[in-house]
PDB file of C-alpha atoms in Angstrom:
ATOM      1  CA  ARG A  30     140.703 -52.398 -65.426  1.00  0.00           C
ATOM      2  CA  TYR A  31     141.830 -55.407 -67.472  1.00  0.00           C
ATOM      3  CA  ARG A  32     144.115 -55.819 -70.468  1.00  0.00           C
ATOM      4  CA  GLY A  33     142.948 -57.701 -73.529  1.00  0.00           C
ATOM      5  CA  PHE A  34     145.160 -60.681 -72.680  1.00  0.00           C
ATOM      6  CA  THR A  35     143.713 -60.921 -69.165  1.00  0.00           C
ATOM      7  CA  ARG A  36     140.155 -60.760 -70.475  1.00  0.00           C
ATOM      8  CA  LEU A  37     140.832 -63.488 -73.043  1.00  0.00           C
ATOM      9  CA  ASN A  38     142.505 -65.569 -70.338  1.00  0.00           C
ATOM     10  CA  HIS A  39     139.454 -65.131 -68.104  1.00  0.00           C
ATOM     11  CA  TRP A  40     136.961 -66.197 -70.783  1.00  0.00           C
ATOM     12  CA  VAL A  41     139.022 -69.227 -71.808  1.00  0.00           C
ATOM     13  CA  THR A  42     139.039 -70.278 -68.152  1.00  0.00           C
ATOM     14  CA  ALA A  43     135.287 -69.698 -67.884  1.00  0.00           C
ATOM     15  CA  ALA A  44     134.593 -71.695 -71.067  1.00  0.00           C
ATOM     16  CA  CYS A  45     136.700 -74.595 -69.787  1.00  0.00           C
ATOM     17  CA  MET A  46     134.828 -74.480 -66.483  1.00  0.00           C
ATOM     18  CA  ILE A  47     131.444 -74.691 -68.226  1.00  0.00           C
ATOM     19  CA  VAL A  48     132.531 -77.641 -70.396  1.00  0.00           C
ATOM     20  CA  LEU A  49     133.929 -79.427 -67.344  1.00  0.00           C
ATOM     21  CA  LEU A  50     130.785 -78.852 -65.312  1.00  0.00           C
ATOM     22  CA  MET A  51     128.545 -80.152 -68.104  1.00  0.00           C
ATOM     23  CA  THR A  52     130.648 -83.216 -68.914  1.00  0.00           C
ATOM     24  CA  GLY A  53     131.184 -83.922 -65.222  1.00  0.00           C
ATOM     25  CA  PHE A  54     127.467 -83.649 -64.484  1.00  0.00           C
ATOM     26  CA  SER A  55     126.708 -86.049 -67.329  1.00  0.00           C
ATOM     27  CA  PHE A  56     128.604 -88.804 -65.478  1.00  0.00           C
ATOM     28  CA  PHE A  57     127.441 -87.792 -62.017  1.00  0.00           C
ATOM     29  CA  HIS A  58     124.002 -89.416 -62.292  1.00  0.00           C
ATOM     30  CA  PRO A  59     122.256 -91.535 -64.979  1.00  0.00           C
ATOM     31  CA  SER A  60     119.475 -88.949 -65.313  1.00  0.00           C
ATOM     32  CA  LEU A  61     122.053 -86.429 -66.538  1.00  0.00           C
ATOM     33  CA  PHE A  62     123.752 -88.716 -69.066  1.00  0.00           C
ATOM     34  CA  TRP A  63     121.791 -87.062 -71.882  1.00  0.00           C
ATOM     35  CA  MET A  64     124.185 -84.118 -71.597  1.00  0.00           C
ATOM     36  CA  THR A  65     126.916 -86.212 -73.226  1.00  0.00           C
ATOM     37  CA  GLY A  66     124.963 -85.780 -76.471  1.00  0.00           C
ATOM     38  CA  LEU A  67     126.057 -82.134 -76.479  1.00  0.00           C
ATOM     39  CA  PHE A  68     129.641 -83.323 -76.942  1.00  0.00           C
ATOM     40  CA  GLY A  69     129.130 -86.180 -79.394  1.00  0.00           C
ATOM     41  CA  GLY A  70     128.265 -88.980 -76.980  1.00  0.00           C
ATOM     42  CA  GLY A  71     129.574 -90.657 -73.855  1.00  0.00           C
ATOM     43  CA  GLN A  72     132.977 -91.683 -75.202  1.00  0.00           C
ATOM     44  CA  MET A  73     133.736 -88.195 -76.515  1.00  0.00           C
ATOM     45  CA  ALA A  74     132.590 -86.556 -73.270  1.00  0.00           C
ATOM     46  CA  ARG A  75     134.713 -88.968 -71.236  1.00  0.00           C
ATOM     47  CA  TRP A  76     137.774 -88.164 -73.379  1.00  0.00           C
ATOM     48  CA  LEU A  77     137.075 -84.424 -73.406  1.00  0.00           C
ATOM     49  CA  HIS A  78     136.622 -83.967 -69.647  1.00  0.00           C
ATOM     50  CA  PRO A  79     140.224 -84.618 -68.499  1.00  0.00           C
ATOM     51  CA  ILE A  80     141.753 -82.907 -71.547  1.00  0.00           C
ATOM     52  CA  VAL A  81     139.785 -79.722 -70.931  1.00  0.00           C
ATOM     53  CA  GLY A  82     140.698 -80.074 -67.260  1.00  0.00           C
ATOM     54  CA  LEU A  83     144.366 -79.748 -68.151  1.00  0.00           C
ATOM     55  CA  VAL A  84     143.604 -76.712 -70.342  1.00  0.00           C
ATOM     56  CA  LEU A  85     141.744 -75.180 -67.394  1.00  0.00           C
ATOM     57  CA  VAL A  86     144.735 -75.693 -65.100  1.00  0.00           C
ATOM     58  CA  ALA A  87     147.084 -74.026 -67.594  1.00  0.00           C
ATOM     59  CA  SER A  88     144.680 -71.141 -68.199  1.00  0.00           C
ATOM     60  CA  PHE A  89     143.972 -70.561 -64.515  1.00  0.00           C
ATOM     61  CA  LEU A  90     147.679 -70.688 -63.770  1.00  0.00           C
ATOM     62  CA  LEU A  91     148.153 -67.714 -66.085  1.00  0.00           C
ATOM     63  CA  LEU A  92     145.411 -65.845 -64.216  1.00  0.00           C
ATOM     64  CA  PHE A  93     146.981 -66.808 -60.906  1.00  0.00           C
ATOM     65  CA  VAL A  94     150.377 -65.403 -61.903  1.00  0.00           C
ATOM     66  CA  GLN A  95     148.738 -62.119 -62.900  1.00  0.00           C
ATOM     67  CA  MET A  96     146.461 -61.703 -59.883  1.00  0.00           C
ATOM     68  CA  TRP A  97     147.816 -63.421 -56.771  1.00  0.00           C
ATOM     69  CA  LYS A  98     149.563 -60.364 -55.325  1.00  0.00           C
ATOM     70  CA  LEU A  99     146.438 -58.233 -55.718  1.00  0.00           C
ATOM     71  CA  ASN A 100     144.425 -60.904 -53.871  1.00  0.00           C
ATOM     72  CA  LEU A 101     146.610 -61.031 -50.765  1.00  0.00           C
ATOM     73  CA  PRO A 102     144.604 -60.173 -47.612  1.00  0.00           C
ATOM     74  CA  ARG A 103     144.699 -56.576 -46.412  1.00  0.00           C
ATOM     75  CA  ARG A 104     143.610 -54.934 -43.191  1.00  0.00           C
ATOM     76  CA  GLU A 105     140.573 -53.322 -44.819  1.00  0.00           C
ATOM     77  CA  ASP A 106     139.314 -56.760 -45.879  1.00  0.00           C
ATOM     78  CA  VAL A 107     138.508 -57.598 -42.253  1.00  0.00           C
ATOM     79  CA  GLU A 108     136.533 -54.387 -41.779  1.00  0.00           C
ATOM     80  CA  TRP A 109     134.752 -54.923 -45.107  1.00  0.00           C
ATOM     81  CA  SER A 110     133.754 -58.456 -44.079  1.00  0.00           C
ATOM     82  CA  LEU A 111     132.413 -57.267 -40.711  1.00  0.00           C
ATOM     83  CA  LYS A 112     130.272 -54.661 -42.493  1.00  0.00           C
ATOM     84  CA  ILE A 113     128.871 -57.014 -45.113  1.00  0.00           C
ATOM     85  CA  GLY A 114     125.378 -56.062 -43.915  1.00  0.00           C
ATOM     86  CA  ASP A 115     125.912 -52.490 -45.079  1.00  0.00           C
ATOM     87  CA  LEU A 116     126.946 -53.793 -48.493  1.00  0.00           C
ATOM     88  CA  LEU A 117     123.759 -55.832 -48.823  1.00  0.00           C
ATOM     89  CA  LYS A 118     121.709 -52.792 -47.808  1.00  0.00           C
ATOM     90  CA  GLY A 119     123.437 -50.658 -50.418  1.00  0.00           C
ATOM     91  CA  ASN A 120     125.084 -48.461 -47.791  1.00  0.00           C
ATOM     92  CA  GLU A 121     128.560 -48.651 -49.316  1.00  0.00           C
ATOM     93  CA  GLU A 122     129.634 -45.326 -47.807  1.00  0.00           C
ATOM     94  CA  ALA A 123     129.992 -47.183 -44.482  1.00  0.00           C
ATOM     95  CA  LEU A 124     132.544 -49.567 -46.014  1.00  0.00           C
ATOM     96  CA  PRO A 125     136.310 -48.985 -46.010  1.00  0.00           C
ATOM     97  CA  GLU A 126     138.126 -47.875 -49.139  1.00  0.00           C
ATOM     98  CA  LEU A 127     139.259 -50.921 -51.107  1.00  0.00           C
ATOM     99  CA  GLY A 128     142.019 -51.800 -53.523  1.00  0.00           C
ATOM    100  CA  LYS A 129     141.368 -53.624 -56.788  1.00  0.00           C
ATOM    101  CA  TYR A 130     139.564 -56.538 -55.113  1.00  0.00           C
ATOM    102  CA  ASN A 131     137.303 -56.842 -52.070  1.00  0.00           C
ATOM    103  CA  ALA A 132     137.333 -59.669 -49.540  1.00  0.00           C
ATOM    104  CA  GLY A 133     134.573 -61.549 -51.365  1.00  0.00           C
ATOM    105  CA  GLN A 134     136.496 -61.511 -54.619  1.00  0.00           C
ATOM    106  CA  LYS A 135     139.598 -62.704 -52.797  1.00  0.00           C
ATOM    107  CA  VAL A 136     137.667 -65.615 -51.276  1.00  0.00           C
ATOM    108  CA  VAL A 137     136.522 -66.591 -54.783  1.00  0.00           C
ATOM    109  CA  PHE A 138     140.103 -66.364 -56.097  1.00  0.00           C
ATOM    110  CA  TRP A 139     141.752 -68.411 -53.348  1.00  0.00           C
ATOM    111  CA  GLY A 140     138.838 -70.823 -53.049  1.00  0.00           C
ATOM    112  CA  MET A 141     138.951 -71.547 -56.766  1.00  0.00           C
ATOM    113  CA  SER A 142     142.747 -71.864 -56.652  1.00  0.00           C
ATOM    114  CA  GLY A 143     142.601 -74.477 -53.913  1.00  0.00           C
ATOM    115  CA  LEU A 144     139.733 -76.424 -55.442  1.00  0.00           C
ATOM    116  CA  ILE A 145     141.323 -76.556 -58.902  1.00  0.00           C
ATOM    117  CA  LEU A 146     144.485 -77.912 -57.271  1.00  0.00           C
ATOM    118  CA  VAL A 147     142.423 -80.633 -55.578  1.00  0.00           C
ATOM    119  CA  LEU A 148     140.540 -81.371 -58.803  1.00  0.00           C
ATOM    120  CA  VAL A 149     143.663 -81.843 -60.916  1.00  0.00           C
ATOM    121  CA  ALA A 150     145.371 -83.990 -58.266  1.00  0.00           C
ATOM    122  CA  THR A 151     142.380 -86.287 -57.804  1.00  0.00           C
ATOM    123  CA  GLY A 152     141.619 -86.170 -61.525  1.00  0.00           C
ATOM    124  CA  ILE A 153     145.014 -87.642 -62.362  1.00  0.00           C
ATOM    125  CA  MET A 154     144.461 -90.322 -59.716  1.00  0.00           C
ATOM    126  CA  ILE A 155     141.212 -91.447 -61.374  1.00  0.00           C
ATOM    127  CA  TRP A 156     142.393 -91.031 -64.991  1.00  0.00           C
ATOM    128  CA  GLN A 157     142.662 -94.745 -65.707  1.00  0.00           C
ATOM    129  CA  GLU A 158     143.403 -94.392 -69.418  1.00  0.00           C
ATOM    130  CA  TYR A 159     146.857 -92.929 -68.753  1.00  0.00           C
ATOM    131  CA  PHE A 160     147.457 -93.696 -65.068  1.00  0.00           C
ATOM    132  CA  PRO A 161     145.850 -97.109 -64.472  1.00  0.00           C
ATOM    133  CA  HIS A 162     148.327 -98.218 -61.798  1.00  0.00           C
ATOM    134  CA  LEU A 163     149.110 -94.894 -60.150  1.00  0.00           C
ATOM    135  CA  VAL A 164     147.037 -95.655 -57.042  1.00  0.00           C
ATOM    136  CA  SER A 165     145.168 -98.634 -55.602  1.00  0.00           C
ATOM    137  CA  ILE A 166     141.471 -99.190 -56.278  1.00  0.00           C
ATOM    138  CA  PRO A 167     140.434 -98.085 -52.738  1.00  0.00           C
ATOM    139  CA  ALA A 168     142.526 -94.910 -53.118  1.00  0.00           C
ATOM    140  CA  ARG A 169     140.942 -94.269 -56.507  1.00  0.00           C
ATOM    141  CA  ARG A 170     137.471 -94.542 -54.990  1.00  0.00           C
ATOM    142  CA  ILE A 171     138.371 -92.008 -52.312  1.00  0.00           C
ATOM    143  CA  ALA A 172     139.886 -89.727 -54.959  1.00  0.00           C
ATOM    144  CA  LEU A 173     136.671 -89.948 -56.982  1.00  0.00           C
ATOM    145  CA  ALA A 174     134.598 -88.927 -53.955  1.00  0.00           C
ATOM    146  CA  VAL A 175     136.935 -86.027 -53.164  1.00  0.00           C
ATOM    147  CA  HIS A 176     136.917 -85.004 -56.834  1.00  0.00           C
ATOM    148  CA  SER A 177     133.123 -84.891 -56.814  1.00  0.00           C
ATOM    149  CA  LEU A 178     132.963 -82.864 -53.589  1.00  0.00           C
ATOM    150  CA  ALA A 179     135.562 -80.411 -54.906  1.00  0.00           C
ATOM    151  CA  ALA A 180     133.505 -80.078 -58.102  1.00  0.00           C
ATOM    152  CA  VAL A 181     130.411 -79.189 -56.057  1.00  0.00           C
ATOM    153  CA  GLY A 182     132.436 -76.555 -54.196  1.00  0.00           C
ATOM    154  CA  THR A 183     133.677 -75.176 -57.513  1.00  0.00           C
ATOM    155  CA  ILE A 184     130.113 -74.954 -58.824  1.00  0.00           C
ATOM    156  CA  LEU A 185     128.991 -72.996 -55.762  1.00  0.00           C
ATOM    157  CA  ILE A 186     131.871 -70.533 -56.079  1.00  0.00           C
ATOM    158  CA  PHE A 187     131.257 -70.218 -59.823  1.00  0.00           C
ATOM    159  CA  ILE A 188     127.580 -69.389 -59.224  1.00  0.00           C
ATOM    160  CA  ALA A 189     128.481 -66.850 -56.510  1.00  0.00           C
ATOM    161  CA  HIS A 190     131.043 -65.239 -58.822  1.00  0.00           C
ATOM    162  CA  VAL A 191     128.568 -64.865 -61.695  1.00  0.00           C
ATOM    163  CA  TYR A 192     125.785 -63.629 -59.401  1.00  0.00           C
ATOM    164  CA  ALA A 193     128.033 -61.002 -57.812  1.00  0.00           C
ATOM    165  CA  ALA A 194     129.154 -59.770 -61.232  1.00  0.00           C
ATOM    166  CA  ILE A 195     125.530 -59.343 -62.333  1.00  0.00           C
ATOM    167  CA  TRP A 196     124.365 -57.908 -58.986  1.00  0.00           C
ATOM    168  CA  THR A 197     127.067 -55.228 -58.896  1.00  0.00           C
ATOM    169  CA  ARG A 198     125.960 -53.083 -61.792  1.00  0.00           C
ATOM    170  CA  GLY A 199     128.716 -52.076 -64.201  1.00  0.00           C
ATOM    171  CA  THR A 200     131.043 -54.941 -63.292  1.00  0.00           C
ATOM    172  CA  ILE A 201     130.617 -57.184 -66.331  1.00  0.00           C
ATOM    173  CA  ARG A 202     131.924 -54.523 -68.731  1.00  0.00           C
ATOM    174  CA  ALA A 203     135.302 -54.812 -66.977  1.00  0.00           C
ATOM    175  CA  MET A 204     135.688 -58.258 -68.526  1.00  0.00           C
ATOM    176  CA  THR A 205     134.032 -57.395 -71.853  1.00  0.00           C
ATOM    177  CA  ARG A 206     135.350 -53.910 -72.648  1.00  0.00           C
ATOM    178  CA  GLY A 207     138.227 -53.886 -70.177  1.00  0.00           C
ATOM    179  CA  THR A 208     137.152 -50.632 -68.551  1.00  0.00           C
ATOM    180  CA  VAL A 209     134.805 -49.392 -65.838  1.00  0.00           C
ATOM    181  CA  THR A 210     133.389 -45.936 -65.233  1.00  0.00           C
ATOM    182  CA  GLY A 211     135.034 -43.535 -62.830  1.00  0.00           C
ATOM    183  CA  GLY A 212     131.867 -43.552 -60.732  1.00  0.00           C
ATOM    184  CA  TRP A 213     131.944 -47.339 -60.441  1.00  0.00           C
ATOM    185  CA  ALA A 214     135.589 -47.295 -59.367  1.00  0.00           C
ATOM    186  CA  PHE A 215     134.951 -44.491 -56.847  1.00  0.00           C
ATOM    187  CA  ARG A 216     132.004 -46.329 -55.317  1.00  0.00           C
ATOM    188  CA  HIS A 217     133.395 -49.857 -55.124  1.00  0.00           C
ATOM    189  CA  HIS A 218     137.211 -49.673 -55.209  1.00  0.00           C
ATOM    190  CA  ARG A 219     138.160 -46.163 -54.141  1.00  0.00           C
ATOM    191  CA  LYS A 220     141.687 -47.004 -52.959  1.00  0.00           C
ATOM    192  CA  TRP A 221     142.415 -48.629 -56.326  1.00  0.00           C
ATOM    193  CA  LEU A 222     141.135 -45.500 -58.083  1.00  0.00           C
ATOM    194  CA  ARG A 223     143.419 -43.333 -55.945  1.00  0.00           C
ATOM    195  CA  GLU A 224     146.336 -45.593 -56.831  1.00  0.00           C
ATOM    196  CA  LEU A 225     145.560 -45.156 -60.532  1.00  0.00           C
ATOM    197  CA  ALA A 226     145.291 -41.400 -60.093  1.00  0.00           C
ATOM    198  CA  GLY A 227     148.646 -41.406 -58.304  1.00  0.00           C
ATOM    199  CA  ARG A 228     150.247 -43.168 -61.240  1.00  0.00           C
ATOM    200  CA  GLN A 229     148.753 -40.633 -63.631  1.00  0.00           C
ATOM    201  CA  ASP A 230     150.162 -37.764 -61.534  1.00  0.00           C
ATOM    202  CA  ALA A 231     153.579 -39.423 -61.441  1.00  0.00           C
ATOM    203  CA  ASP A 232     153.592 -40.049 -65.204  1.00  0.00           C
ATOM    204  CA  PRO A 233     151.121 -37.842 -67.141  1.00  0.00           C
ATOM    205  CA  SER A 234     151.921 -39.748 -70.340  1.00  0.00           C
ATOM    206  CA  LYS A 235     150.003 -42.827 -69.072  1.00  0.00           C
TER     207      LYS A 235
END
């Protein structure tokens, strides 16, 4: 399901996200400042946060280039969304056949794409060490508020992404081993499986 490069790219992005969430939380409220100790203190955490943010943007951009076409909306996504109740009940036979990603995964992808764009834009606006005169103080305050709200949205999507991966049994191995079972593919992404089978029929050497 995923090449080694894509899996490494995914885990680098995830690691950056975790570091950013922890360093960001440490400055969000005084009661959380103790978390800066995990990174060598307040000064180190404050330096690390924007640097890792830039690494995240570069890493996610690589993922975006690889996956954006596969995450474009399709007609079956609407039907899948309307039958979300059947999914929660485990009645997946009532759902339409899907390509590589379902509507929920596409929402995570595009939601994260938009929020990361907002985070990097507002992050540069509030990065006083290198851009002290980029915007006015009132604009910087607004940017800080927007940055914080976007971070909360990112956290919620991150939690939903992890929960869905754990809840859908057999999914995590796609990003650890790179493969999924034929049964998993047939149950959750049948159209994608048919596409793979079609490629095999067209070129038996693959």
